[in-house]
Amino acid sequence: MTLEEYLPFWKQLTSAQQNLLGQAASMRTAKAGEPIHRGSEDCVGLLIVVKGRLRAYTVSDEGRELTLYRLLERDLCLFSASCMFQSIQFDVMVEAEVETRMIHIPASIYRQVMQQSAAAANYTNELLASHFSDVMWLMDQVLFKRMDSRLAAFLLEESGLEQSENLKITHETIARHLGSAREVVTRMLKYFQEEGLVTLSRGTVSIRDEKGLRDVARESLR
Amino acid sequence: MTLEEYLPFWKQLTSAQQNLLGQAASMRTAKAGEPIHRGSEDCVGLLIVVKGRLRAYTVSDEGRELTLYRLLERDLCLFSASCMFQSIQFDVMVEAEVETRMIHIPASIYRQVMQQSAAAANYTNELLASHFSDVMWLMDQVLFKRMDSRLAAFLLEESGLEQSENLKITHETIARHLGSAREVVTRMLKYFQEEGLVTLSRGTVSIRDEKGLRDVARESLR
């Protein structure tokens, strides 16, 4: 484990700060589906994905989920350490989507370095701004884009992540990603099937016409 | 103008940094309705409200607006300086809602201080986190809360800001705040009128039953 590779501000730290981080950091592994962080009730610390994939999402009072973003290799998860910021007053949940190996840095240690080092603080600023941008993009989607476009974009993204045209995913799970109801997703997927864009079978959505899906998704593709 | 009052990290700056900010800062006044910042196309700089009120909002491709938050006295507007963050990739518009006096600090100067001072960078982190929290709250509202509740909460908030039960505001303007269509707002306001919650007349919405509105608004009140 070499923190230097993952923290761009490493060289600007004092050796005392480097030692502090180095001694506090540890490796962790989570299984597919394992919850990593449950909103404000815990403050796991900073996580850096070494291999695998994390999903950050919110849950409404009624239990509806919405995926905020995915964290891929080399991504740094700030919300599992949201206690570092007094001003973060919302709950984000984080779970492993596949088996994930990650570096863990306790929130108190990272916060201590950030308080001392302008380089660390400014890097964290950029991370926060980047997550903020993702959420603003998502809000624009949810508010102003059509569900068919969002669903098509999700299927294409998922196909890219899984490197497969046959997605093992339930309608329920898709609905959770999109903050929608299962019935809405099922209706839309059936419509996509009638249009020849996908084929549906038990627990699987297979992409049949990628170009067609891309047309439907156009306004929702990043 | 005393920057010290408005920037909590002032005492932690070097006198060189204090001089830099002090010499670069200037007072500005904007009229009610005046646009201050137009997304990524300009980068006005940091603004601190001394007296008055700013509104930060987004606009969809189709021209629909949604109010993200209001900036009141002593609030610091970060999005009029969004060029300070490479990772901010969304457009926020800012306008004065009433005549507003504000302190202006050029983005390049604030950025320079933030690069040097961990205290300034960490304060900016908290600001960003706070704006982020507001937007997450809003997304929860838009996704999961009912329109009647959001409209009732908006009328109560507006009544508090204007210190009046008679709101001079058009249905079109309310729709712009809520990211909705005018027709939807008009229909809902008529329903509120039938229920005895408000009285409608040309260009005015008068609150008649504050407690009743508060009941409808319950799940949307912060």
Short mmCIF file of N, CA, C and O in Angstrom, two decimals, chain B residues 103-175:
data_model
loop_
_atom_site.label_atom_id
_atom_site.label_comp_id
_atom_site.label_asym_id
_atom_site.label_seq_id
_atom_site.Cartn_x
_atom_site.Cartn_y
_atom_site.Cartn_z
N ILE B 103 -19.79 42.85 -0.41
CA ILE B 103 -18.34 42.98 -0.55
C ILE B 103 -17.92 42.03 -1.66
O ILE B 103 -18.39 40.89 -1.73
N HIS B 104 -17.05 42.49 -2.53
CA HIS B 104 -16.57 41.68 -3.65
C HIS B 104 -15.08 41.42 -3.50
O HIS B 104 -14.30 42.36 -3.29
N ILE B 105 -14.69 40.16 -3.60
CA ILE B 105 -13.26 39.80 -3.61
C ILE B 105 -12.98 39.03 -4.89
O ILE B 105 -13.64 38.01 -5.15
N PRO B 106 -12.04 39.48 -5.72
CA PRO B 106 -11.77 38.78 -6.99
C PRO B 106 -11.40 37.31 -6.74
O PRO B 106 -10.69 37.01 -5.77
N ALA B 107 -11.87 36.43 -7.61
CA ALA B 107 -11.65 34.99 -7.45
C ALA B 107 -10.16 34.66 -7.35
O ALA B 107 -9.74 33.84 -6.53
N SER B 108 -9.34 35.31 -8.18
CA SER B 108 -7.91 34.96 -8.22
C SER B 108 -7.23 35.29 -6.89
O SER B 108 -6.33 34.58 -6.46
N ILE B 109 -7.67 36.37 -6.25
CA ILE B 109 -7.07 36.78 -4.98
C ILE B 109 -7.49 35.81 -3.86
O ILE B 109 -6.67 35.33 -3.08
N TYR B 110 -8.78 35.48 -3.83
CA TYR B 110 -9.24 34.56 -2.79
C TYR B 110 -8.57 33.20 -2.96
O TYR B 110 -8.16 32.57 -2.00
N ARG B 111 -8.47 32.78 -4.22
CA ARG B 111 -7.84 31.49 -4.50
C ARG B 111 -6.39 31.46 -4.01
O ARG B 111 -5.93 30.48 -3.44
N GLN B 112 -5.69 32.57 -4.25
CA GLN B 112 -4.29 32.68 -3.83
C GLN B 112 -4.16 32.52 -2.32
O GLN B 112 -3.30 31.76 -1.84
N VAL B 113 -5.04 33.18 -1.57
CA VAL B 113 -5.00 33.08 -0.11
C VAL B 113 -5.35 31.65 0.33
O VAL B 113 -4.71 31.08 1.21
N MET B 114 -6.35 31.07 -0.35
CA MET B 114 -6.78 29.71 -0.01
C MET B 114 -5.67 28.69 -0.27
O MET B 114 -5.55 27.70 0.44
N GLN B 115 -4.87 28.94 -1.29
CA GLN B 115 -3.77 28.02 -1.61
C GLN B 115 -2.70 28.04 -0.51
O GLN B 115 -2.01 27.06 -0.28
N GLN B 116 -2.56 29.21 0.13
CA GLN B 116 -1.50 29.35 1.14
C GLN B 116 -1.97 29.01 2.54
O GLN B 116 -1.18 28.55 3.36
N SER B 117 -3.24 29.29 2.82
CA SER B 117 -3.71 29.21 4.20
C SER B 117 -4.65 28.04 4.41
O SER B 117 -5.74 27.97 3.83
N ALA B 118 -4.23 27.10 5.27
CA ALA B 118 -5.11 25.96 5.58
C ALA B 118 -6.40 26.44 6.23
O ALA B 118 -7.47 25.89 5.98
N ALA B 119 -6.31 27.49 7.05
CA ALA B 119 -7.52 28.00 7.72
C ALA B 119 -8.53 28.50 6.70
O ALA B 119 -9.73 28.20 6.79
N ALA B 120 -8.06 29.26 5.69
CA ALA B 120 -8.96 29.76 4.65
C ALA B 120 -9.53 28.59 3.84
O ALA B 120 -10.72 28.55 3.53
N ALA B 121 -8.68 27.61 3.52
CA ALA B 121 -9.13 26.46 2.72
C ALA B 121 -10.16 25.64 3.49
O ALA B 121 -11.17 25.21 2.93
N ASN B 122 -9.94 25.45 4.78
CA ASN B 122 -10.88 24.65 5.56
C ASN B 122 -12.21 25.38 5.77
O ASN B 122 -13.26 24.76 5.78
N TYR B 123 -12.15 26.69 5.92
CA TYR B 123 -13.39 27.46 6.01
C TYR B 123 -14.17 27.33 4.71
O TYR B 123 -15.39 27.14 4.71
N THR B 124 -13.46 27.39 3.59
CA THR B 124 -14.12 27.28 2.29
C THR B 124 -14.71 25.88 2.12
O THR B 124 -15.80 25.72 1.57
N ASN B 125 -14.01 24.87 2.61
CA ASN B 125 -14.54 23.51 2.65
C ASN B 125 -15.90 23.45 3.34
O ASN B 125 -16.84 22.84 2.85
N GLU B 126 -15.97 24.10 4.50
CA GLU B 126 -17.21 24.07 5.27
C GLU B 126 -18.34 24.79 4.52
O GLU B 126 -19.48 24.34 4.53
N LEU B 127 -17.97 25.89 3.85
CA LEU B 127 -18.96 26.61 3.06
C LEU B 127 -19.52 25.74 1.94
O LEU B 127 -20.72 25.68 1.71
N LEU B 128 -18.61 25.08 1.26
CA LEU B 128 -18.99 24.21 0.15
C LEU B 128 -19.87 23.09 0.68
O LEU B 128 -20.90 22.75 0.09
N ALA B 129 -19.48 22.52 1.82
CA ALA B 129 -20.25 21.43 2.42
C ALA B 129 -21.64 21.93 2.82
O ALA B 129 -22.63 21.20 2.67
N SER B 130 -21.71 23.17 3.27
CA SER B 130 -23.00 23.72 3.68
C SER B 130 -23.91 23.94 2.47
O SER B 130 -25.10 23.61 2.49
N HIS B 131 -23.36 24.50 1.38
CA HIS B 131 -24.16 24.65 0.16
C HIS B 131 -24.58 23.28 -0.36
O HIS B 131 -25.70 23.09 -0.85
N PHE B 132 -23.68 22.33 -0.28
CA PHE B 132 -23.94 20.96 -0.73
C PHE B 132 -25.12 20.38 0.07
O PHE B 132 -26.05 19.77 -0.49
N SER B 133 -25.11 20.62 1.38
CA SER B 133 -26.20 20.14 2.23
C SER B 133 -27.54 20.73 1.82
O SER B 133 -28.55 20.04 1.77
N ASP B 134 -27.53 22.03 1.51
CA ASP B 134 -28.77 22.68 1.07
C ASP B 134 -29.30 22.01 -0.18
O ASP B 134 -30.50 21.78 -0.33
N VAL B 135 -28.40 21.71 -1.11
CA VAL B 135 -28.82 21.12 -2.37
C VAL B 135 -29.30 19.67 -2.18
O VAL B 135 -30.26 19.24 -2.81
N MET B 136 -28.67 18.95 -1.27
CA MET B 136 -29.12 17.58 -0.98
C MET B 136 -30.51 17.60 -0.36
O MET B 136 -31.36 16.77 -0.66
N TRP B 137 -30.74 18.57 0.53
CA TRP B 137 -32.06 18.74 1.13
C TRP B 137 -33.09 18.99 0.03
O TRP B 137 -34.17 18.40 0.00
N LEU B 138 -32.70 19.87 -0.89
CA LEU B 138 -33.59 20.24 -1.98
C LEU B 138 -33.90 19.04 -2.87
O LEU B 138 -35.04 18.83 -3.30
N MET B 139 -32.88 18.23 -3.14
CA MET B 139 -33.10 17.07 -4.00
C MET B 139 -34.05 16.09 -3.35
O MET B 139 -34.93 15.54 -4.00
N ASP B 140 -33.91 15.92 -2.06
CA ASP B 140 -34.83 15.06 -1.31
C ASP B 140 -36.26 15.58 -1.46
O ASP B 140 -37.21 14.83 -1.69
N GLN B 141 -36.40 16.91 -1.36
CA GLN B 141 -37.70 17.55 -1.53
C GLN B 141 -38.29 17.26 -2.89
O GLN B 141 -39.43 16.84 -3.02
N VAL B 142 -37.48 17.53 -3.91
CA VAL B 142 -37.96 17.46 -5.28
C VAL B 142 -38.32 16.02 -5.64
O VAL B 142 -39.31 15.74 -6.31
N LEU B 143 -37.49 15.09 -5.16
CA LEU B 143 -37.70 13.68 -5.50
C LEU B 143 -38.83 13.06 -4.72
O LEU B 143 -39.62 12.30 -5.26
N PHE B 144 -38.86 13.36 -3.44
CA PHE B 144 -39.66 12.52 -2.55
C PHE B 144 -40.81 13.24 -1.85
O PHE B 144 -41.64 12.60 -1.23
N LYS B 145 -40.83 14.58 -1.90
CA LYS B 145 -41.89 15.29 -1.18
C LYS B 145 -42.97 15.73 -2.14
O LYS B 145 -42.74 15.96 -3.32
N ARG B 146 -44.16 15.91 -1.60
CA ARG B 146 -45.27 16.29 -2.45
C ARG B 146 -45.23 17.78 -2.76
O ARG B 146 -44.79 18.60 -1.96
N MET B 147 -45.75 18.13 -3.94
CA MET B 147 -45.74 19.52 -4.38
C MET B 147 -46.54 20.41 -3.43
O MET B 147 -46.14 21.56 -3.18
N ASP B 148 -47.63 19.94 -2.87
CA ASP B 148 -48.43 20.80 -1.97
C ASP B 148 -47.61 21.20 -0.75
O ASP B 148 -47.63 22.35 -0.31
N SER B 149 -46.83 20.23 -0.25
CA SER B 149 -46.00 20.49 0.91
C SER B 149 -44.90 21.49 0.58
O SER B 149 -44.62 22.43 1.35
N ARG B 150 -44.26 21.32 -0.58
CA ARG B 150 -43.18 22.23 -0.97
C ARG B 150 -43.72 23.65 -1.18
O ARG B 150 -43.08 24.63 -0.79
N LEU B 151 -44.92 23.76 -1.81
CA LEU B 151 -45.49 25.08 -2.06
C LEU B 151 -45.85 25.78 -0.75
O LEU B 151 -45.55 26.96 -0.55
N ALA B 152 -46.45 25.03 0.17
CA ALA B 152 -46.82 25.62 1.47
C ALA B 152 -45.56 26.10 2.20
O ALA B 152 -45.53 27.21 2.75
N ALA B 153 -44.51 25.28 2.18
CA ALA B 153 -43.26 25.66 2.85
C ALA B 153 -42.66 26.90 2.20
O ALA B 153 -42.16 27.80 2.88
N PHE B 154 -42.74 26.97 0.87
CA PHE B 154 -42.21 28.14 0.17
C PHE B 154 -42.95 29.41 0.58
O PHE B 154 -42.34 30.45 0.83
N LEU B 155 -44.29 29.35 0.65
CA LEU B 155 -45.08 30.53 1.01
C LEU B 155 -44.72 30.99 2.43
O LEU B 155 -44.59 32.20 2.69
N LEU B 156 -44.54 30.05 3.34
CA LEU B 156 -44.19 30.41 4.72
C LEU B 156 -42.79 31.03 4.78
O LEU B 156 -42.56 32.03 5.48
N GLU B 157 -41.84 30.48 4.03
CA GLU B 157 -40.47 31.00 4.01
C GLU B 157 -40.47 32.43 3.45
O GLU B 157 -39.85 33.34 4.00
N GLU B 158 -41.21 32.60 2.36
CA GLU B 158 -41.31 33.90 1.70
C GLU B 158 -41.92 34.94 2.64
O GLU B 158 -41.45 36.07 2.73
N SER B 159 -42.95 34.53 3.35
CA SER B 159 -43.62 35.41 4.30
C SER B 159 -42.65 35.82 5.41
O SER B 159 -42.64 36.98 5.84
N GLY B 160 -41.80 34.90 5.84
CA GLY B 160 -40.78 35.22 6.84
C GLY B 160 -39.76 36.21 6.30
O GLY B 160 -39.41 37.18 6.96
N LEU B 161 -39.28 35.97 5.07
CA LEU B 161 -38.27 36.85 4.48
C LEU B 161 -38.82 38.26 4.26
O LEU B 161 -38.13 39.25 4.48
N GLU B 162 -40.07 38.34 3.81
CA GLU B 162 -40.67 39.64 3.49
C GLU B 162 -41.35 40.28 4.70
O GLU B 162 -41.83 41.40 4.62
N GLN B 163 -41.43 39.57 5.80
CA GLN B 163 -42.10 40.06 7.01
C GLN B 163 -43.51 40.52 6.71
O GLN B 163 -43.96 41.58 7.15
N SER B 164 -44.23 39.74 5.91
CA SER B 164 -45.58 40.15 5.52
C SER B 164 -46.40 38.92 5.18
O SER B 164 -45.87 37.90 4.73
N GLU B 165 -47.72 39.02 5.41
CA GLU B 165 -48.59 37.92 5.02
C GLU B 165 -49.14 38.10 3.61
O GLU B 165 -49.82 37.23 3.08
N ASN B 166 -48.89 39.28 3.05
CA ASN B 166 -49.34 39.55 1.68
C ASN B 166 -48.14 39.53 0.75
O ASN B 166 -47.35 40.46 0.76
N LEU B 167 -48.04 38.48 -0.01
CA LEU B 167 -46.85 38.30 -0.85
C LEU B 167 -47.12 38.80 -2.26
O LEU B 167 -48.02 38.30 -2.94
N LYS B 168 -46.34 39.78 -2.67
CA LYS B 168 -46.43 40.29 -4.04
C LYS B 168 -45.58 39.38 -4.91
O LYS B 168 -44.38 39.58 -5.07
N ILE B 169 -46.20 38.35 -5.46
CA ILE B 169 -45.42 37.39 -6.23
C ILE B 169 -46.34 36.71 -7.24
O ILE B 169 -47.50 36.43 -6.94
N THR B 170 -45.85 36.52 -8.44
CA THR B 170 -46.69 35.88 -9.46
C THR B 170 -46.55 34.35 -9.39
O THR B 170 -45.58 33.83 -8.84
N HIS B 171 -47.52 33.66 -9.97
CA HIS B 171 -47.47 32.20 -10.02
C HIS B 171 -46.24 31.74 -10.82
O HIS B 171 -45.62 30.74 -10.49
N GLU B 172 -45.93 32.50 -11.84
CA GLU B 172 -44.76 32.23 -12.67
C GLU B 172 -43.46 32.25 -11.84
O GLU B 172 -42.61 31.37 -11.96
N THR B 173 -43.34 33.25 -10.99
CA THR B 173 -42.15 33.38 -10.14
C THR B 173 -42.06 32.23 -9.14
O THR B 173 -40.99 31.66 -8.92
N ILE B 174 -43.20 31.88 -8.55
CA ILE B 174 -43.22 30.75 -7.60
C ILE B 174 -42.76 29.48 -8.32
O ILE B 174 -41.95 28.71 -7.81
N ALA B 175 -43.28 29.28 -9.53
CA ALA B 175 -42.91 28.08 -10.32
C ALA B 175 -41.41 28.07 -10.57
O ALA B 175 -40.77 27.02 -10.50
#
